[in-house]
XYZ file of C-alpha atoms in Angstrom:
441
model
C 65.163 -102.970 4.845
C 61.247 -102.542 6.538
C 61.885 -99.008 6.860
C 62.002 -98.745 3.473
C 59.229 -100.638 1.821
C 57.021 -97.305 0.881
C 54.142 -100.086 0.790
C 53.482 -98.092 -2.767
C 51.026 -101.666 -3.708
C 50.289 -102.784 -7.182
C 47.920 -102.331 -10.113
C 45.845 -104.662 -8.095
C 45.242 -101.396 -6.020
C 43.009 -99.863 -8.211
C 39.454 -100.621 -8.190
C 39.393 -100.677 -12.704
C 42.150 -101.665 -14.834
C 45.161 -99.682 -14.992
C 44.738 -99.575 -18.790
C 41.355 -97.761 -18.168
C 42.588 -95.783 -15.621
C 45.961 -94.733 -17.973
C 43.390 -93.782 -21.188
C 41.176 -91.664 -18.379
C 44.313 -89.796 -17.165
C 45.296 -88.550 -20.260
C 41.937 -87.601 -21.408
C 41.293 -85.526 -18.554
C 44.515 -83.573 -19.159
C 43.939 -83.536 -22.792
C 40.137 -82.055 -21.793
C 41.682 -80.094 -19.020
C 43.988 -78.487 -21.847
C 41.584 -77.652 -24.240
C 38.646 -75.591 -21.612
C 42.276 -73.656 -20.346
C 42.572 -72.810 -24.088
C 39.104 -71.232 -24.391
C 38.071 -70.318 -20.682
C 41.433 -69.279 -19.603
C 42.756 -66.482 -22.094
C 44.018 -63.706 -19.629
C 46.567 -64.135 -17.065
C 44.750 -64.831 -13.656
C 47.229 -66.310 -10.839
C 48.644 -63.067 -9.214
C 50.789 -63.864 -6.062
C 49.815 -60.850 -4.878
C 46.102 -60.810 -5.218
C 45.195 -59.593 -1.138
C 43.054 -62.895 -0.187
C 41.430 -63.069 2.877
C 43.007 -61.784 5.903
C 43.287 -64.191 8.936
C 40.884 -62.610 11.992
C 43.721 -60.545 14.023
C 43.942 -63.596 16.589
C 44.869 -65.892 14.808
C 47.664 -63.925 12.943
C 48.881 -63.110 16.657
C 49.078 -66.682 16.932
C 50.850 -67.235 14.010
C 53.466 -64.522 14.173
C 53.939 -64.455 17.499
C 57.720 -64.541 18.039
C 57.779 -67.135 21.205
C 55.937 -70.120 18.838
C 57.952 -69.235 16.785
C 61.465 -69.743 18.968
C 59.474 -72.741 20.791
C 59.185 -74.582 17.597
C 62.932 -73.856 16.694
C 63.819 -75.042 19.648
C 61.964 -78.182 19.398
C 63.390 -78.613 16.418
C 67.296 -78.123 17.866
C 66.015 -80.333 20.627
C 64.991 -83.054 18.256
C 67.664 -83.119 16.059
C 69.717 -83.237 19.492
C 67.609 -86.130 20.563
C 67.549 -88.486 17.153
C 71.281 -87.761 16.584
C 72.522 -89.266 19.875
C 70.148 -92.397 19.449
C 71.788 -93.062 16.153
C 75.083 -92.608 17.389
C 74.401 -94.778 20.421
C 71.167 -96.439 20.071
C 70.961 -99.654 18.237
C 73.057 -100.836 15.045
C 70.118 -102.366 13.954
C 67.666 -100.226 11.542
C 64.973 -102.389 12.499
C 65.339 -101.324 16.178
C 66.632 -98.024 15.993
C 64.007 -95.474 14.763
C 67.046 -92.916 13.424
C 66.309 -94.021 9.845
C 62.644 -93.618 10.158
C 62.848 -89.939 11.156
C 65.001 -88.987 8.191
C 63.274 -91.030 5.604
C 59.324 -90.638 6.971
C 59.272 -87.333 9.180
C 62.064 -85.596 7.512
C 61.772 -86.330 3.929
C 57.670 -86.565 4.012
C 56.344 -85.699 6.955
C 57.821 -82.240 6.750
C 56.898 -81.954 2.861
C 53.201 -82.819 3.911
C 53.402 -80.266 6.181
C 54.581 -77.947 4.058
C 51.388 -78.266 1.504
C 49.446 -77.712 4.971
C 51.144 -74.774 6.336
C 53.632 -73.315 3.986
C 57.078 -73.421 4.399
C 57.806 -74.950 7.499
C 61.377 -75.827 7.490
C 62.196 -72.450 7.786
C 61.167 -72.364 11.569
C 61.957 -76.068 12.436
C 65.313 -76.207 10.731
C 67.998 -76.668 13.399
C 70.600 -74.746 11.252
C 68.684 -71.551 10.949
C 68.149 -71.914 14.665
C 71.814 -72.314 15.639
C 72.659 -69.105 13.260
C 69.743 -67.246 14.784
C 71.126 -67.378 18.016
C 74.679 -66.949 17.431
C 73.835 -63.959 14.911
C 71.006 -62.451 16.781
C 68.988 -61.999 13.834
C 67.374 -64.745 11.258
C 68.120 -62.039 8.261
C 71.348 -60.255 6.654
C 74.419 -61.402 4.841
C 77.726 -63.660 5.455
C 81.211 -62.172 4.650
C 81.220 -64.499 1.155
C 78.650 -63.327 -1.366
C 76.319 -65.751 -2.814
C 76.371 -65.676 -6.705
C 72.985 -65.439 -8.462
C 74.198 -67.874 -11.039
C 74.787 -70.539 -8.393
C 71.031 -70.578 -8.234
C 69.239 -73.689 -6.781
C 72.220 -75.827 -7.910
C 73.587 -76.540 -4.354
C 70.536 -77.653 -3.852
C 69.583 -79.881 -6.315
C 72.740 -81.270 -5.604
C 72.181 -82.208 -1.861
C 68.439 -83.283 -3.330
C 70.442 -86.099 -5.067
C 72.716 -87.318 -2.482
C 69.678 -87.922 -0.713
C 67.443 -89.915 -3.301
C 71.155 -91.523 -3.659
C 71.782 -92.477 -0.515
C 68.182 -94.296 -0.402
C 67.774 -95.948 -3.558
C 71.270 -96.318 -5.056
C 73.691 -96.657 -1.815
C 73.998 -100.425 -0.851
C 72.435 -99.860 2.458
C 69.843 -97.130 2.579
C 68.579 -98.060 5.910
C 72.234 -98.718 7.568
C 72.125 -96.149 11.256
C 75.682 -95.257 10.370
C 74.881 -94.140 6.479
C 71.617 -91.938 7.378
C 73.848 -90.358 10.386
C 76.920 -89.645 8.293
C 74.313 -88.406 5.707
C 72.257 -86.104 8.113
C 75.779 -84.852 10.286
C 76.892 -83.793 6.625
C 73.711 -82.005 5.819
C 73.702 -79.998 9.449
C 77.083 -79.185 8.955
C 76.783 -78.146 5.121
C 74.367 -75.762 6.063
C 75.098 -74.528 9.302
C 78.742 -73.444 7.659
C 76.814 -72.050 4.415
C 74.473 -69.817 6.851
C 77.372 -68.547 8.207
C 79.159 -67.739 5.447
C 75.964 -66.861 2.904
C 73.858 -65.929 5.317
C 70.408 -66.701 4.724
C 70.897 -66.851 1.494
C 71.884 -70.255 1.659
C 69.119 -71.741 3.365
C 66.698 -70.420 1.093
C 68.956 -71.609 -1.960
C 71.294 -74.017 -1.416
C 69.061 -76.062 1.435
C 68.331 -78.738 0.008
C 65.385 -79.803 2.668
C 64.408 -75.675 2.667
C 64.332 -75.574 -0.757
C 61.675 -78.611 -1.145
C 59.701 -77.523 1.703
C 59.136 -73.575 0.160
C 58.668 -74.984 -3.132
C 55.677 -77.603 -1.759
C 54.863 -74.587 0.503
C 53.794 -72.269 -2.441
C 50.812 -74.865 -3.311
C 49.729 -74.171 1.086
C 46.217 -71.702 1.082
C 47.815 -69.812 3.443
C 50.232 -66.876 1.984
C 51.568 -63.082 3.034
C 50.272 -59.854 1.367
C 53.257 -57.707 0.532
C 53.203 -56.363 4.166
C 53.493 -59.254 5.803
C 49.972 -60.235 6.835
C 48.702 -63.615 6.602
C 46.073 -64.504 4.277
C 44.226 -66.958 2.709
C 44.958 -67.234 -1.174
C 44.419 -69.876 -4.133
C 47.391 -72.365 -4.098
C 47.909 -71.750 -7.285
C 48.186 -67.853 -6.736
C 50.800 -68.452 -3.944
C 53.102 -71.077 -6.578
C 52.829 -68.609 -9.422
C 55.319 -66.462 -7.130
C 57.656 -69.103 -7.340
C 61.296 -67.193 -7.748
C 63.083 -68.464 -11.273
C 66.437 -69.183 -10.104
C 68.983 -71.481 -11.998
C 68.580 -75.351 -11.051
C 64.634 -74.642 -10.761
C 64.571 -77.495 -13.462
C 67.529 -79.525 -12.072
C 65.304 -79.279 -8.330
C 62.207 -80.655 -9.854
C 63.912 -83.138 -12.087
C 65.746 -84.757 -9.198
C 62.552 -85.229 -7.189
C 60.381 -86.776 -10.215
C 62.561 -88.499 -11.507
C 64.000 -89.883 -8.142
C 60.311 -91.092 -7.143
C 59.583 -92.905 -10.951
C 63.413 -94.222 -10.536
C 61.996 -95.774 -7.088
C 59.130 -97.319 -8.704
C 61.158 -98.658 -11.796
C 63.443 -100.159 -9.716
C 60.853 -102.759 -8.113
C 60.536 -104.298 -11.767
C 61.476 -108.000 -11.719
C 63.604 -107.378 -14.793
C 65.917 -104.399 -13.543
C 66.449 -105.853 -9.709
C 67.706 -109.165 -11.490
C 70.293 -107.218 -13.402
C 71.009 -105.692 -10.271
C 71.746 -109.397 -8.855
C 73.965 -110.290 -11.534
C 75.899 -106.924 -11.384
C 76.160 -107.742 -7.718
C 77.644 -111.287 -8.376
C 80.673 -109.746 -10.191
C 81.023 -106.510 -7.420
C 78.831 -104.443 -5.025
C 80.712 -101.576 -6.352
C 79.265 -102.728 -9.636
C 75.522 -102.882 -8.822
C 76.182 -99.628 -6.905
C 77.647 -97.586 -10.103
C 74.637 -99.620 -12.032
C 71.861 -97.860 -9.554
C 73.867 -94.253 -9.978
C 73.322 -94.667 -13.246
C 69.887 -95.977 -13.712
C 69.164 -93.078 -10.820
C 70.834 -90.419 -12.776
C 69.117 -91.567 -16.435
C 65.524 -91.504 -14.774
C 66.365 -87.789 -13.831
C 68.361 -86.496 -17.439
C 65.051 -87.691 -19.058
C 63.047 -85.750 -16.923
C 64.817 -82.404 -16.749
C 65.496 -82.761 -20.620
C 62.260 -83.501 -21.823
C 60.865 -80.958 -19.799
C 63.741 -78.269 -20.608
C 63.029 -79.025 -24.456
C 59.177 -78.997 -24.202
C 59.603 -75.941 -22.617
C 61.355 -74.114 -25.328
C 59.583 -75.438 -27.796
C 57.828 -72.044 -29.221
C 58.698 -69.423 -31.638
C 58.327 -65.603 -31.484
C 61.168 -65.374 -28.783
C 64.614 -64.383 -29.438
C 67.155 -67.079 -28.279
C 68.008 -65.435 -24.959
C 63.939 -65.267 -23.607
C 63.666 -68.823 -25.263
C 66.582 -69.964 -22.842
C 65.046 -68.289 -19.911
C 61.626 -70.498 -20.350
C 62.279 -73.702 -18.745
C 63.296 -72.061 -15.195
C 60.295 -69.852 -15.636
C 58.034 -72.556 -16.163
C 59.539 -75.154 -13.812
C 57.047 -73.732 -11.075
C 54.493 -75.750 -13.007
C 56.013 -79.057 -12.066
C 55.658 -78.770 -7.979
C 51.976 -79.757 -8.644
C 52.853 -82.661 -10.170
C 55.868 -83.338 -7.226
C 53.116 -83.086 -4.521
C 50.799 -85.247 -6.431
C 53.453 -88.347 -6.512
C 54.712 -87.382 -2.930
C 51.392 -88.331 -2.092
C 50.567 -91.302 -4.421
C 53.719 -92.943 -3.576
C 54.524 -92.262 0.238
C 51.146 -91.935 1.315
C 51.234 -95.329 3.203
C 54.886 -95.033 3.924
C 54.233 -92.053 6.376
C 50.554 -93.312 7.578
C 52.011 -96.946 8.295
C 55.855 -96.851 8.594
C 54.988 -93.705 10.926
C 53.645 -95.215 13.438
C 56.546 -98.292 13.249
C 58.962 -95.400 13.515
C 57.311 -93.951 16.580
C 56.917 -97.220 18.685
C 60.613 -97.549 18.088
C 61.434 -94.566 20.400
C 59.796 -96.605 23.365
C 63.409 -98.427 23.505
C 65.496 -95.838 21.637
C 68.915 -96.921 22.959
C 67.981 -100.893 23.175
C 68.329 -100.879 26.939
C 65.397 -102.927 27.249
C 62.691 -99.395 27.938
C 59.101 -99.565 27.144
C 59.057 -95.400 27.496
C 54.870 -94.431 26.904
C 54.297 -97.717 26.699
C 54.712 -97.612 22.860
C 56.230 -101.209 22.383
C 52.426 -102.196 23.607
C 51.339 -100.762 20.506
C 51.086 -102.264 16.914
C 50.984 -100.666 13.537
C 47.161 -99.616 12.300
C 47.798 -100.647 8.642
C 44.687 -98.350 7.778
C 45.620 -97.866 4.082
C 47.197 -101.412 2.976
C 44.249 -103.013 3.962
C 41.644 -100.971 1.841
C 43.444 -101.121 -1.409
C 40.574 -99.560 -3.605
C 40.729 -96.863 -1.762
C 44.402 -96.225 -1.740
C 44.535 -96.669 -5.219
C 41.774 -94.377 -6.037
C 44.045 -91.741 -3.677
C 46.886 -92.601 -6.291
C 45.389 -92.130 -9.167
C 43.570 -88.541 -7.466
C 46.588 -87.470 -6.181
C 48.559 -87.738 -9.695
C 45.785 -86.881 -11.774
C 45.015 -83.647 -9.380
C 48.842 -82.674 -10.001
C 48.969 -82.576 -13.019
C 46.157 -80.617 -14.161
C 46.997 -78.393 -11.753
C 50.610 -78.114 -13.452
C 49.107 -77.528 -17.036
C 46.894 -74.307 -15.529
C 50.243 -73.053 -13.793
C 52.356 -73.785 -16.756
C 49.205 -72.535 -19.130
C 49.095 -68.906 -17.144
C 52.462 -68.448 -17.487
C 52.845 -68.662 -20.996
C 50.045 -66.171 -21.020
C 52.545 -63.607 -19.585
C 55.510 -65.068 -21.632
C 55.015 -65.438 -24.767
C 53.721 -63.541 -27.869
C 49.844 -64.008 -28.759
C 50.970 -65.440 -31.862
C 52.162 -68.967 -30.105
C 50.413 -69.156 -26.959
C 48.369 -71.931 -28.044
C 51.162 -73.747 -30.290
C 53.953 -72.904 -27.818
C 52.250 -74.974 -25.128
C 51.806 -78.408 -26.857
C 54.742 -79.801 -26.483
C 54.711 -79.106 -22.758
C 50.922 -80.387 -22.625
C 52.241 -83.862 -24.867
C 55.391 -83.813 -22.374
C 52.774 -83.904 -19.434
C 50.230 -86.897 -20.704
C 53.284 -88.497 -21.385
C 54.765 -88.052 -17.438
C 50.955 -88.817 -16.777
C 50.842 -92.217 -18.489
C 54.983 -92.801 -17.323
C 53.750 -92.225 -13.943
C 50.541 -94.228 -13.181
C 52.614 -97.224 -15.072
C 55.271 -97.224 -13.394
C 53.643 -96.186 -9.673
C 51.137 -99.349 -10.418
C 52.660 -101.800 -12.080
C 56.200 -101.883 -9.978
C-alpha cells in the first residue's frame, strides 16, 4: 500500500557509515551523561518557573474564545468531510485520500504540531467539540467516576489498536478498516466524555493523550494563572502528570515505530510469507505477536532500569518507572521525526492532491490532480539521514537530562549517580537498537 511506505530510506542515507555513526551516538550520550553528573547536581527543570510572558496581543490572539470555537469547528467540519469520502468516495486507497488523513495528518501531522504549539488536539478534537456544545462547558464531570488507577491504560490501549491496525492488520491501508477504525475511536470517546467527562479525553484519548505528552516538549507553556509564556521544553515536560500506563503509553509508541522498522528486514517479511502460505490468520497472529514482543521489551527494560537503585523502600521503588517515563517523550519525538519525516513531507502532499477527486466522480477541485509530489527529502539523502541521526540523537540526550533531574528529586544522595546507570546503559542501548534498526531496514 503507497500510503504506507514511510519512505524511512536505508543506511545508504547517511553521509558516514552507520557503524561510525552507531559508536558516535553512544558516545555522545555516554559524554552527555557524565557533564549531567558534574554540571548538573541540583534539580533545575521547574514547570513552573514564570518564562517569558507573550506581549498582551498575542495572548488575546491565542485565548481568544472565537479561534478557539473556529478551529473546533473546523475540526467537526473535517472529520464530517473525510468521513463521508471514505464511506462513499473510492474503494481504492490509492484514490481515496481517507487513509492518508488518519495515517499522515492525524497520526503525524497533529503530533508535529503538537511539539510546535502544545497540545493541540484538545481544540481540534471533534469529540470534545460535540460534548462542548451539548454540555455547554469544555470542563466538569460525567455521572460515572473515573478511577485514578485506570490511569493512561485506556489509552495505551487505543495507542495499540492503532499501531495494530497499520502494521499487523492484513490491510492497513483498506478505506473500510481505517473508517471502522476512526468511527470506533469517535464513538469511544465521544461516549467516554459523556460519561467521564473530561476526564477521559485527557486520559483515556488515545490521540489526546499523545498530542499533550509531545505537547509538554512545545516552548510555549501557562504560568499557574493561565497566561501564556515562553518556557524551556524541558521545563514544560518535567510537569508531565505520573499516571498509571505512563510506561505502557511510551512503550507502545517506541516500540511500535522500531517494530515498523524491524519488520522491513528481508528475514522477518519472508517468515511472514510462509506463515501466510499456511493462513492469513496465521501471518496476522505472527505480526500481533512480533508487534506486541517489540513493545514488552521496551516497557520492561525500561520499567527494570528504572528501579534499578537502592535507598528506596519497595513502595517509592515501584512508583519510579511512571515517574520517570516523562523522560522517554524526548526520545518518542526524536523517532517521530527520524522515521515519518518524509512520510508527512512527501506522502502529504499525495494525500492532498487526492481530495481534487475525493468521491472518484471524475473532479479536478483546485486543480490539485495538475500537481505532482515535490519529493524534497528522498532526493537529498545525506541530508535526510543527517536529520535521522539529529533527530534521535537530540532525543535522547534530551531524555537522559529529564530522566537525570528527576532522580535528583527522587532519590537519596547516596544513589543518585549509581541509581541512574542502568537507565543511562538502557538508553545507549535504545540508541544503538534504534539507528540499526531505523537504517538498516
Amino acid at each position: 500500500m503507497a500510503v504506507l511506505a514511510h519512505g524511512i530510506g536505508g543506511a545508504a542515507d547517511l553521509p558516514i557509515p552507520l557503524s561510525y555513526a552507531l559508536v558516535g551516538a553512544a558516545w555522545a550520550l555516554t559524554f552527555s551523561f557524565a557533564i549531567l553528573i558534574f554540571a548538573w547536581k541540583q534539580p533545575r527543570l521547574d514547570p513552573r518557573s514564570p518564562g517569558l510572558l507573550l506581549p498582551a496581543g498575542l495572548r488575546a490572539v491565542i485565548d481568544a474564545p472565537r479561534l478557539r470555537d473556529a478551529l473546533a469547528a473546523l475540526g467537526v467540519v473535517a472529520t464530517v468531510v473525510v468521513t463521508a469520502i471514505a464511506l462513499f468516495g473510492s474503494p481504492d486507497p490509492g484514490r481515496n485520500p481517507a487513509p492518508g488523513v488518519l495515517y499522515i495528518f492525524l497520526w503525524v501531522g497533529v503530533m508535529a504540531a503538537s511539539l510546535l504549539l502544545g497540545p493541540v488536539w484538545k481544540i481540534l478534537s471533534p469529540a470534545r467539540a460535540i460534548h462542548r456544545l451539548i454540555r455547554r462547558s469544555d470542563t466538569g464531570t460525567g455521572p460515572l467516576a473515573y478511577r485514578e488507577g485506570w490511569g493512561h491504560w485506556p489509552a495505551a490501549a487505543g495507542l495499540f489498536s492503532f499501531v495494530w491496525l497499520e502494521l499487523a492488520y492484513p490491510d492497513p491501508g483498506a478505506v473500510a478498516a481505517v473508517t471502522i477504525w476512526f468511527l470506533s475511536y469517535l464513538t469511544t470517546t465521544t461516549l467516554g466524555l459523556f460519561l467521564f467527562g473530561t476526564v477521559w479525553a485527557e486520559r483515556a484519548d488515545p490521540i489526546e493523550v499523545y498530542s499533550s505528552l509531545l505537547g509538554r516538549l512545545s516552548p510555549l507553556g501557562r504560568r499557574d494563572t493561565g497566561e501564556p509564556v515562553l518556557r524551556s521544553p524541558l521545563a514544560n515536560l518535567a510537569g508531565t502528570p505520573a499516571r498509571a500506563g505512563s510506561v505502557a503509553v511510551a512503550a507502545t509508541l517506541l516500540g511500535s515505530t522500531a517494530f515498523d522498522s524491524f519488520s522491513m528486514f528481508p528475514s522477518w517479511r519472508s517468515l511472514l510469507v510462509k506463515a501466510e502460505e499456511h493462513s492469513q490468520l496465521r501471518a496476522t497472529g505472527l505480526a500481533t505477536l512480533g508487534l506486541l514482543g517489540f513493545i514488552v521489551v521496551v516497557g520492561g527494560a525500561f520499567w527494570l532500569a528504572a528501579r534499578a537503585t537502592g535507598g528506596l523502600s519497595p513502595a517509592a521503588r515501584a512508583k519510579l518507572p511512571n515517574r520517570l517515563a516523562h523522560s522517554l517523550t524526548p526520545i518518542i519525538a526524536g523517532y517521530l521525526i527520524a522515521h515519518y519525516l518524509t512520510f508527512l513531507v512527501e506522502k502529504g502532499q499525495t494525500t492532498i492532491i487526492l481530495f481534487a477527486d475525493p468521491f472518484d466522480r471524475g473532479w479536478n477541485l483546485a486543480g490539485l490532480a495538475d500537481r505532482d509530489t515535490a519529493y524534497l527529502l528522498s532526493t537529498n539523502p545525506a541530508l535526510l539521514g543527517t536529520i535521522k541521526v539529529m533527530a534521535v540523537l537530540t532525543g535522547h540526550i534530551l531524555g537522559v537530562t529529564a530522566a537525570h533531574d528527576r532522580c535528583l528529586r527522587l532519590l537519596p544522595p547516596a544513589h543518585r549517580l549509581t541509581g541512574q546507570l542502568a537507565l543511562m546503559l538502557t538508553m545507549v542501548g535504545f540508541t544503538f537498537a534504534g539507528l540499526y534498526l531505523l537504517f538498516e531496514a
